[in-house]
Amino acid sequence: MKVGIVGAGMVGSSAGYALALTGTASEVVLVDQNEKLAMAQAEDIAHATPFHSATKVNAGGYEALVGAGIVILACGVSQKPGETRLALLERNADVFRQVVGEVLAVAPECILLIASNPVDVMTDITTRISGLAPQRVIGSGTILDTARFRSLLGRHLGISPQSVHAYVLGEHGDSEVLSWSNALAGSVPVASVAAQMGRPLTQEIRDRIDDNVRNAAYRIIDGKGSTYYGIGAGLARLVKAISLDQRAIFSVSIVTPDVEGVSDVALSIPRVIGAAGVLMDLFPDLDDGEHAALLKSARILKEKASSVRL
């Protein structure tokens, strides 16, 4: 499958690199308003492919996206000194209005993957701008938070994170919800596995894992300015699920008709991903505290998205 990436910065180029090395896409096309940057990133990534895959990597204008089945949007503007978050969102909405129009003019049947932050609000904005069915406008949501959660649980239990089945729900941000009540290792609740292994999940350990998941981005940004490798790999994994119609389950963000009584809100819950995009929502069984936390997250995101004028 041909995959386009609009925005050749660190997130976009990391996604392109992951796609190229895994051979997930037959062709990757990078598009950026800075044409020299897009060309440089494409050439650099192309030099890595002979070691791992036959993926073609190119750069070009929007016309180069003709035939793309998936387009990743990793574009946007940075916050100006003194600028409010709302003003930034409205400027990004203007950027996305232009970008989405250009993309759909040449690739009207594509699925849009949104990687720009705040990803839930930008997913809502893109859905409204594009007029596409929500199932075709997919935000990366909490796929990275979920990966962090599984990694930390696996590390504590001494097992592979790929054997941990646990999800982060709601916002990709401060109000996200770690769903402890249905976290499993294999088919066994993690609390039971922890007890059997002599590694109990005390409240102190749960709080530490929660903090490490919730605040990972802040620590990484403090150390190197931004995060990109993790989300780049996550985007490549979503592309694989779509291109191969895997019907795999990921915690991605789309505009959802009802979440805890909040209507038409973009946030993450587990969803089945295949060739047509999101095929099904899977609402997990939660305890009372998790229900309340997810409701709070949904209300926060609905308020943020509703404040943006389009």
Short mmCIF file of C-alpha atoms in Angstrom, two decimals:
data_model
loop_
_atom_site.label_atom_id
_atom_site.label_comp_id
_atom_site.label_asym_id
_atom_site.label_seq_id
_atom_site.Cartn_x
_atom_site.Cartn_y
_atom_site.Cartn_z
CA MET A 1 0.00 0.00 0.00
CA LYS A 2 1.15 3.53 -0.78
CA VAL A 3 1.27 5.72 2.34
CA GLY A 4 1.53 9.49 2.38
CA ILE A 5 2.89 11.52 5.28
CA VAL A 6 2.15 15.24 5.49
CA GLY A 7 4.68 16.83 7.81
CA ALA A 8 8.31 15.73 7.53
CA GLY A 9 9.38 16.75 11.02
CA MET A 10 10.45 14.31 13.71
CA VAL A 11 7.10 12.52 14.08
CA GLY A 12 6.44 12.26 10.36
CA SER A 13 9.97 11.17 9.50
CA SER A 14 10.02 8.64 12.37
CA ALA A 15 6.79 7.12 11.04
CA GLY A 16 8.28 7.02 7.55
CA TYR A 17 11.44 5.37 8.86
CA ALA A 18 9.45 2.73 10.76
CA LEU A 19 7.30 2.03 7.70
CA ALA A 20 10.34 1.70 5.46
CA LEU A 21 12.34 -0.57 7.76
CA THR A 22 9.43 -2.92 8.40
CA GLY A 23 8.43 -2.99 4.73
CA THR A 24 4.84 -2.31 5.78
CA ALA A 25 4.24 0.09 2.89
CA SER A 26 5.11 -0.47 -0.75
CA GLU A 27 5.79 3.26 -1.08
CA VAL A 28 6.11 6.16 1.36
CA VAL A 29 5.72 9.74 0.17
CA LEU A 30 6.72 12.67 2.39
CA VAL A 31 5.08 16.05 1.83
CA ASP A 32 6.06 19.22 3.65
CA GLN A 33 5.82 22.95 3.02
CA ASN A 34 9.59 22.88 3.46
CA GLU A 35 10.36 20.94 0.31
CA LYS A 36 14.06 20.65 1.09
CA LEU A 37 13.29 19.04 4.44
CA ALA A 38 10.92 16.51 2.87
CA MET A 39 13.47 15.63 0.19
CA ALA A 40 16.27 15.28 2.73
CA GLN A 41 14.23 13.06 5.04
CA ALA A 42 13.08 10.88 2.13
CA GLU A 43 16.60 10.45 0.82
CA ASP A 44 18.01 9.64 4.24
CA ILE A 45 15.29 7.05 4.92
CA ALA A 46 15.70 5.57 1.42
CA HIS A 47 19.36 4.89 2.18
CA ALA A 48 18.30 2.65 5.07
CA THR A 49 15.87 0.48 3.08
CA PRO A 50 18.45 -1.74 1.28
CA PHE A 51 19.29 -3.24 4.67
CA HIS A 52 15.71 -4.24 5.47
CA SER A 53 13.04 -3.83 2.77
CA ALA A 54 12.10 -2.86 -0.77
CA THR A 55 9.90 0.09 0.24
CA LYS A 56 10.21 3.07 -2.09
CA VAL A 57 10.63 6.39 -0.26
CA ASN A 58 10.01 9.65 -2.10
CA ALA A 59 9.14 13.28 -1.47
CA GLY A 60 6.86 15.53 -3.47
CA GLY A 61 3.89 17.85 -3.50
CA TYR A 62 0.31 16.85 -2.80
CA GLU A 63 0.00 15.48 -6.34
CA ALA A 64 2.46 12.77 -5.30
CA LEU A 65 -0.20 11.39 -2.95
CA VAL A 66 -2.36 10.12 -5.81
CA GLY A 67 -3.20 6.49 -5.08
CA ALA A 68 -2.33 6.64 -1.38
CA GLY A 69 -4.55 4.38 0.70
CA ILE A 70 -3.50 6.00 3.98
CA VAL A 71 -2.28 9.52 4.68
CA ILE A 72 -0.68 10.35 8.03
CA LEU A 73 -1.14 13.96 9.12
CA ALA A 74 1.83 14.97 11.27
CA CYS A 75 1.68 18.66 10.44
CA GLY A 76 0.72 21.81 12.32
CA VAL A 77 2.04 25.04 13.78
CA SER A 78 3.91 25.67 17.00
CA GLN A 79 2.65 27.78 19.87
CA LYS A 80 3.78 31.40 19.83
CA PRO A 81 4.99 33.13 23.01
CA GLY A 82 1.94 34.31 24.94
CA GLU A 83 -0.48 32.54 22.62
CA THR A 84 -3.43 30.79 24.25
CA ARG A 85 -4.07 27.09 23.65
CA LEU A 86 -7.39 27.97 21.99
CA ALA A 87 -5.70 30.40 19.58
CA LEU A 88 -3.16 27.71 18.72
CA LEU A 89 -5.93 25.20 18.06
CA GLU A 90 -7.74 27.63 15.77
CA ARG A 91 -4.54 28.29 13.80
CA ASN A 92 -3.98 24.55 13.50
CA ALA A 93 -7.57 24.15 12.34
CA ASP A 94 -6.80 26.60 9.53
CA VAL A 95 -3.71 24.58 8.57
CA PHE A 96 -5.67 21.34 8.60
CA ARG A 97 -8.47 22.84 6.54
CA GLN A 98 -5.97 23.53 3.76
CA VAL A 99 -4.05 20.27 4.15
CA VAL A 100 -7.11 18.02 4.29
CA GLY A 101 -8.57 19.73 1.22
CA GLU A 102 -5.35 19.17 -0.72
CA VAL A 103 -5.08 15.53 0.38
CA LEU A 104 -8.67 14.57 -0.41
CA ALA A 105 -8.49 16.29 -3.79
CA VAL A 106 -5.93 13.71 -4.94
CA ALA A 107 -6.64 10.76 -2.62
CA PRO A 108 -10.39 10.91 -1.90
CA GLU A 109 -10.64 7.27 -0.78
CA CYS A 110 -7.77 7.37 1.71
CA ILE A 111 -7.93 6.82 5.46
CA LEU A 112 -6.54 9.72 7.48
CA LEU A 113 -4.31 8.96 10.48
CA ILE A 114 -3.95 11.98 12.78
CA ALA A 115 -0.70 12.33 14.72
CA SER A 116 -0.69 16.07 15.50
CA ASN A 117 -1.31 17.14 19.09
CA PRO A 118 -3.59 17.63 20.90
CA VAL A 119 -4.50 14.54 18.93
CA ASP A 120 -8.07 14.02 20.18
CA VAL A 121 -9.12 17.59 19.44
CA MET A 122 -7.32 17.54 16.07
CA THR A 123 -9.12 14.28 15.24
CA ASP A 124 -12.45 15.97 16.00
CA ILE A 125 -11.48 19.01 13.91
CA THR A 126 -10.31 16.86 10.99
CA THR A 127 -13.54 14.85 11.04
CA ARG A 128 -15.60 18.05 10.86
CA ILE A 129 -13.42 19.62 8.17
CA SER A 130 -13.21 16.55 5.96
CA GLY A 131 -16.82 15.43 6.11
CA LEU A 132 -15.55 11.84 6.14
CA ALA A 133 -17.12 9.11 8.22
CA PRO A 134 -15.46 9.03 11.66
CA GLN A 135 -14.24 5.49 10.97
CA ARG A 136 -11.88 6.93 8.31
CA VAL A 137 -10.41 9.69 10.49
CA ILE A 138 -8.33 7.94 13.12
CA GLY A 139 -6.27 9.67 15.78
CA SER A 140 -3.27 7.86 17.20
CA GLY A 141 -4.96 8.44 20.55
CA THR A 142 -3.57 6.42 23.44
CA ILE A 143 -1.70 3.76 21.46
CA LEU A 144 1.57 5.07 22.86
CA ASP A 145 0.22 5.44 26.40
CA THR A 146 -1.09 1.88 26.17
CA ALA A 147 2.33 0.66 25.00
CA ARG A 148 3.95 2.43 27.97
CA PHE A 149 1.42 0.87 30.36
CA ARG A 150 2.06 -2.63 28.99
CA SER A 151 5.82 -2.11 29.04
CA LEU A 152 5.85 -1.05 32.68
CA LEU A 153 3.50 -3.85 33.75
CA GLY A 154 5.59 -6.38 31.86
CA ARG A 155 8.77 -5.05 33.49
CA HIS A 156 7.24 -5.34 36.97
CA LEU A 157 5.92 -8.85 36.35
CA GLY A 158 9.07 -10.00 34.56
CA ILE A 159 7.20 -11.01 31.39
CA SER A 160 7.06 -9.80 27.81
CA PRO A 161 4.89 -6.68 27.37
CA GLN A 162 3.39 -8.43 24.35
CA SER A 163 1.76 -10.86 26.79
CA VAL A 164 0.15 -7.99 28.71
CA HIS A 165 -3.31 -6.90 27.62
CA ALA A 166 -4.10 -3.55 29.20
CA TYR A 167 -5.39 -0.26 27.84
CA VAL A 168 -5.23 3.45 28.50
CA LEU A 169 -8.56 5.12 27.70
CA GLY A 170 -9.86 8.63 27.12
CA GLU A 171 -7.61 11.56 26.36
CA HIS A 172 -4.05 11.30 25.13
CA GLY A 173 -3.07 13.69 27.88
CA ASP A 174 -3.50 14.58 31.51
CA SER A 175 -7.00 13.11 31.98
CA GLU A 176 -6.18 9.70 30.48
CA VAL A 177 -7.47 6.62 32.33
CA LEU A 178 -5.34 3.56 33.04
CA SER A 179 -7.79 0.68 33.04
CA TRP A 180 -6.45 -1.52 35.84
CA SER A 181 -9.67 -3.44 36.47
CA ASN A 182 -9.47 -5.44 33.23
CA ALA A 183 -5.69 -5.62 32.72
CA LEU A 184 -4.58 -9.17 31.94
CA ALA A 185 -1.34 -11.11 31.62
CA GLY A 186 -2.23 -13.82 29.15
CA SER A 187 -5.78 -14.58 30.28
CA VAL A 188 -5.17 -13.96 33.99
CA PRO A 189 -5.81 -10.67 35.83
CA VAL A 190 -2.51 -8.89 36.42
CA ALA A 191 -3.12 -8.65 40.16
CA SER A 192 -3.42 -12.45 40.36
CA VAL A 193 -0.31 -12.97 38.21
CA ALA A 194 1.62 -10.51 40.36
CA ALA A 195 0.61 -12.36 43.52
CA GLN A 196 1.56 -15.74 42.03
CA MET A 197 4.97 -14.39 41.05
CA GLY A 198 5.61 -12.81 44.43
CA ARG A 199 5.54 -9.34 42.85
CA PRO A 200 2.34 -7.83 44.27
CA LEU A 201 0.86 -4.74 42.67
CA THR A 202 0.72 -2.57 45.78
CA GLN A 203 -0.88 0.85 45.64
CA GLU A 204 2.58 2.39 45.68
CA ILE A 205 3.61 0.40 42.62
CA ARG A 206 0.35 1.20 40.82
CA ASP A 207 0.82 4.89 41.54
CA ARG A 208 4.39 4.73 40.24
CA ILE A 209 3.31 3.01 37.02
CA ASP A 210 0.47 5.51 36.59
CA ASP A 211 2.88 8.40 37.01
CA ASN A 212 5.41 6.91 34.59
CA VAL A 213 2.73 6.39 31.94
CA ARG A 214 0.96 9.71 32.45
CA ASN A 215 4.10 11.85 32.61
CA ALA A 216 6.44 10.01 30.25
CA ALA A 217 6.11 12.61 27.52
CA TYR A 218 7.01 15.44 29.90
CA ARG A 219 10.21 13.69 30.95
CA ILE A 220 11.21 12.90 27.37
CA ILE A 221 10.48 16.44 26.22
CA ASP A 222 12.50 17.80 29.12
CA GLY A 223 15.44 15.62 28.10
CA LYS A 224 15.43 15.96 24.30
CA GLY A 225 12.73 18.42 23.26
CA SER A 226 10.05 16.13 21.82
CA THR A 227 8.84 12.55 21.47
CA TYR A 228 8.80 10.79 18.12
CA TYR A 229 10.25 7.25 18.00
CA GLY A 230 7.45 5.64 20.00
CA ILE A 231 4.61 7.29 18.11
CA GLY A 232 6.39 6.70 14.80
CA ALA A 233 6.42 2.96 15.51
CA GLY A 234 2.80 3.10 16.66
CA LEU A 235 1.66 4.79 13.45
CA ALA A 236 3.50 2.17 11.39
CA ARG A 237 1.68 -0.54 13.35
CA LEU A 238 -1.70 1.04 12.58
CA VAL A 239 -0.79 1.21 8.89
CA LYS A 240 0.00 -2.51 8.97
CA ALA A 241 -3.36 -3.34 10.57
CA ILE A 242 -5.19 -1.36 7.90
CA SER A 243 -3.17 -2.45 4.88
CA LEU A 244 -3.41 -6.16 5.78
CA ASP A 245 -7.01 -5.94 7.07
CA GLN A 246 -5.80 -7.53 10.29
CA ARG A 247 -8.83 -6.58 12.38
CA ALA A 248 -6.49 -5.99 15.29
CA ILE A 249 -7.48 -4.09 18.43
CA PHE A 250 -5.91 -0.74 19.30
CA SER A 251 -6.84 2.15 21.59
CA VAL A 252 -7.27 4.83 18.94
CA SER A 253 -9.29 8.04 18.91
CA ILE A 254 -12.27 8.70 16.66
CA VAL A 255 -15.41 10.79 17.08
CA THR A 256 -17.68 8.47 19.05
CA PRO A 257 -21.49 8.85 19.29
CA ASP A 258 -21.66 8.30 23.04
CA VAL A 259 -19.07 7.83 25.78
CA GLU A 260 -20.35 7.83 29.35
CA GLY A 261 -23.28 10.01 28.22
CA VAL A 262 -21.09 12.55 26.37
CA SER A 263 -22.08 12.72 22.71
CA ASP A 264 -19.87 12.96 19.62
CA VAL A 265 -16.54 13.14 21.41
CA ALA A 266 -13.14 12.06 20.07
CA LEU A 267 -11.22 9.91 22.54
CA SER A 268 -9.69 6.47 22.82
CA ILE A 269 -11.27 3.16 23.63
CA PRO A 270 -10.26 -0.23 22.23
CA ARG A 271 -11.36 -0.53 18.60
CA VAL A 272 -11.08 -3.12 15.83
CA ILE A 273 -8.92 -1.80 12.95
CA GLY A 274 -9.04 -3.17 9.41
CA ALA A 275 -9.00 -2.20 5.76
CA ALA A 276 -11.98 0.16 6.10
CA GLY A 277 -10.54 1.88 9.18
CA VAL A 278 -12.33 1.44 12.49
CA LEU A 279 -14.68 -1.52 12.16
CA MET A 280 -16.04 -1.75 15.70
CA ASP A 281 -15.84 -0.09 19.11
CA LEU A 282 -15.17 -2.33 22.10
CA PHE A 283 -16.27 -0.68 25.35
CA PRO A 284 -14.45 -2.40 28.23
CA ASP A 285 -16.01 -3.34 31.55
CA LEU A 286 -14.80 -0.75 34.04
CA ASP A 287 -15.08 -0.27 37.78
CA ASP A 288 -16.90 2.75 39.21
CA GLY A 289 -13.77 4.83 39.58
CA GLU A 290 -12.75 4.20 35.97
CA HIS A 291 -16.23 5.05 34.71
CA ALA A 292 -16.05 8.37 36.57
CA ALA A 293 -12.55 9.11 35.28
CA LEU A 294 -13.55 8.34 31.69
CA LEU A 295 -16.59 10.60 32.02
CA LYS A 296 -14.34 13.41 33.26
CA SER A 297 -11.95 12.87 30.35
CA ALA A 298 -14.80 12.87 27.83
CA ARG A 299 -16.21 16.12 29.21
CA ILE A 300 -12.80 17.81 29.08
CA LEU A 301 -12.26 16.79 25.46
CA LYS A 302 -15.78 17.74 24.40
CA GLU A 303 -15.34 21.20 25.90
CA LYS A 304 -11.96 21.69 24.20
CA ALA A 305 -13.21 20.59 20.78
CA SER A 306 -16.44 22.58 21.00
CA SER A 307 -14.50 25.77 21.72
CA VAL A 308 -12.71 25.69 18.36
CA ARG A 309 -14.41 27.78 15.69
CA LEU A 310 -14.40 26.28 12.19
#
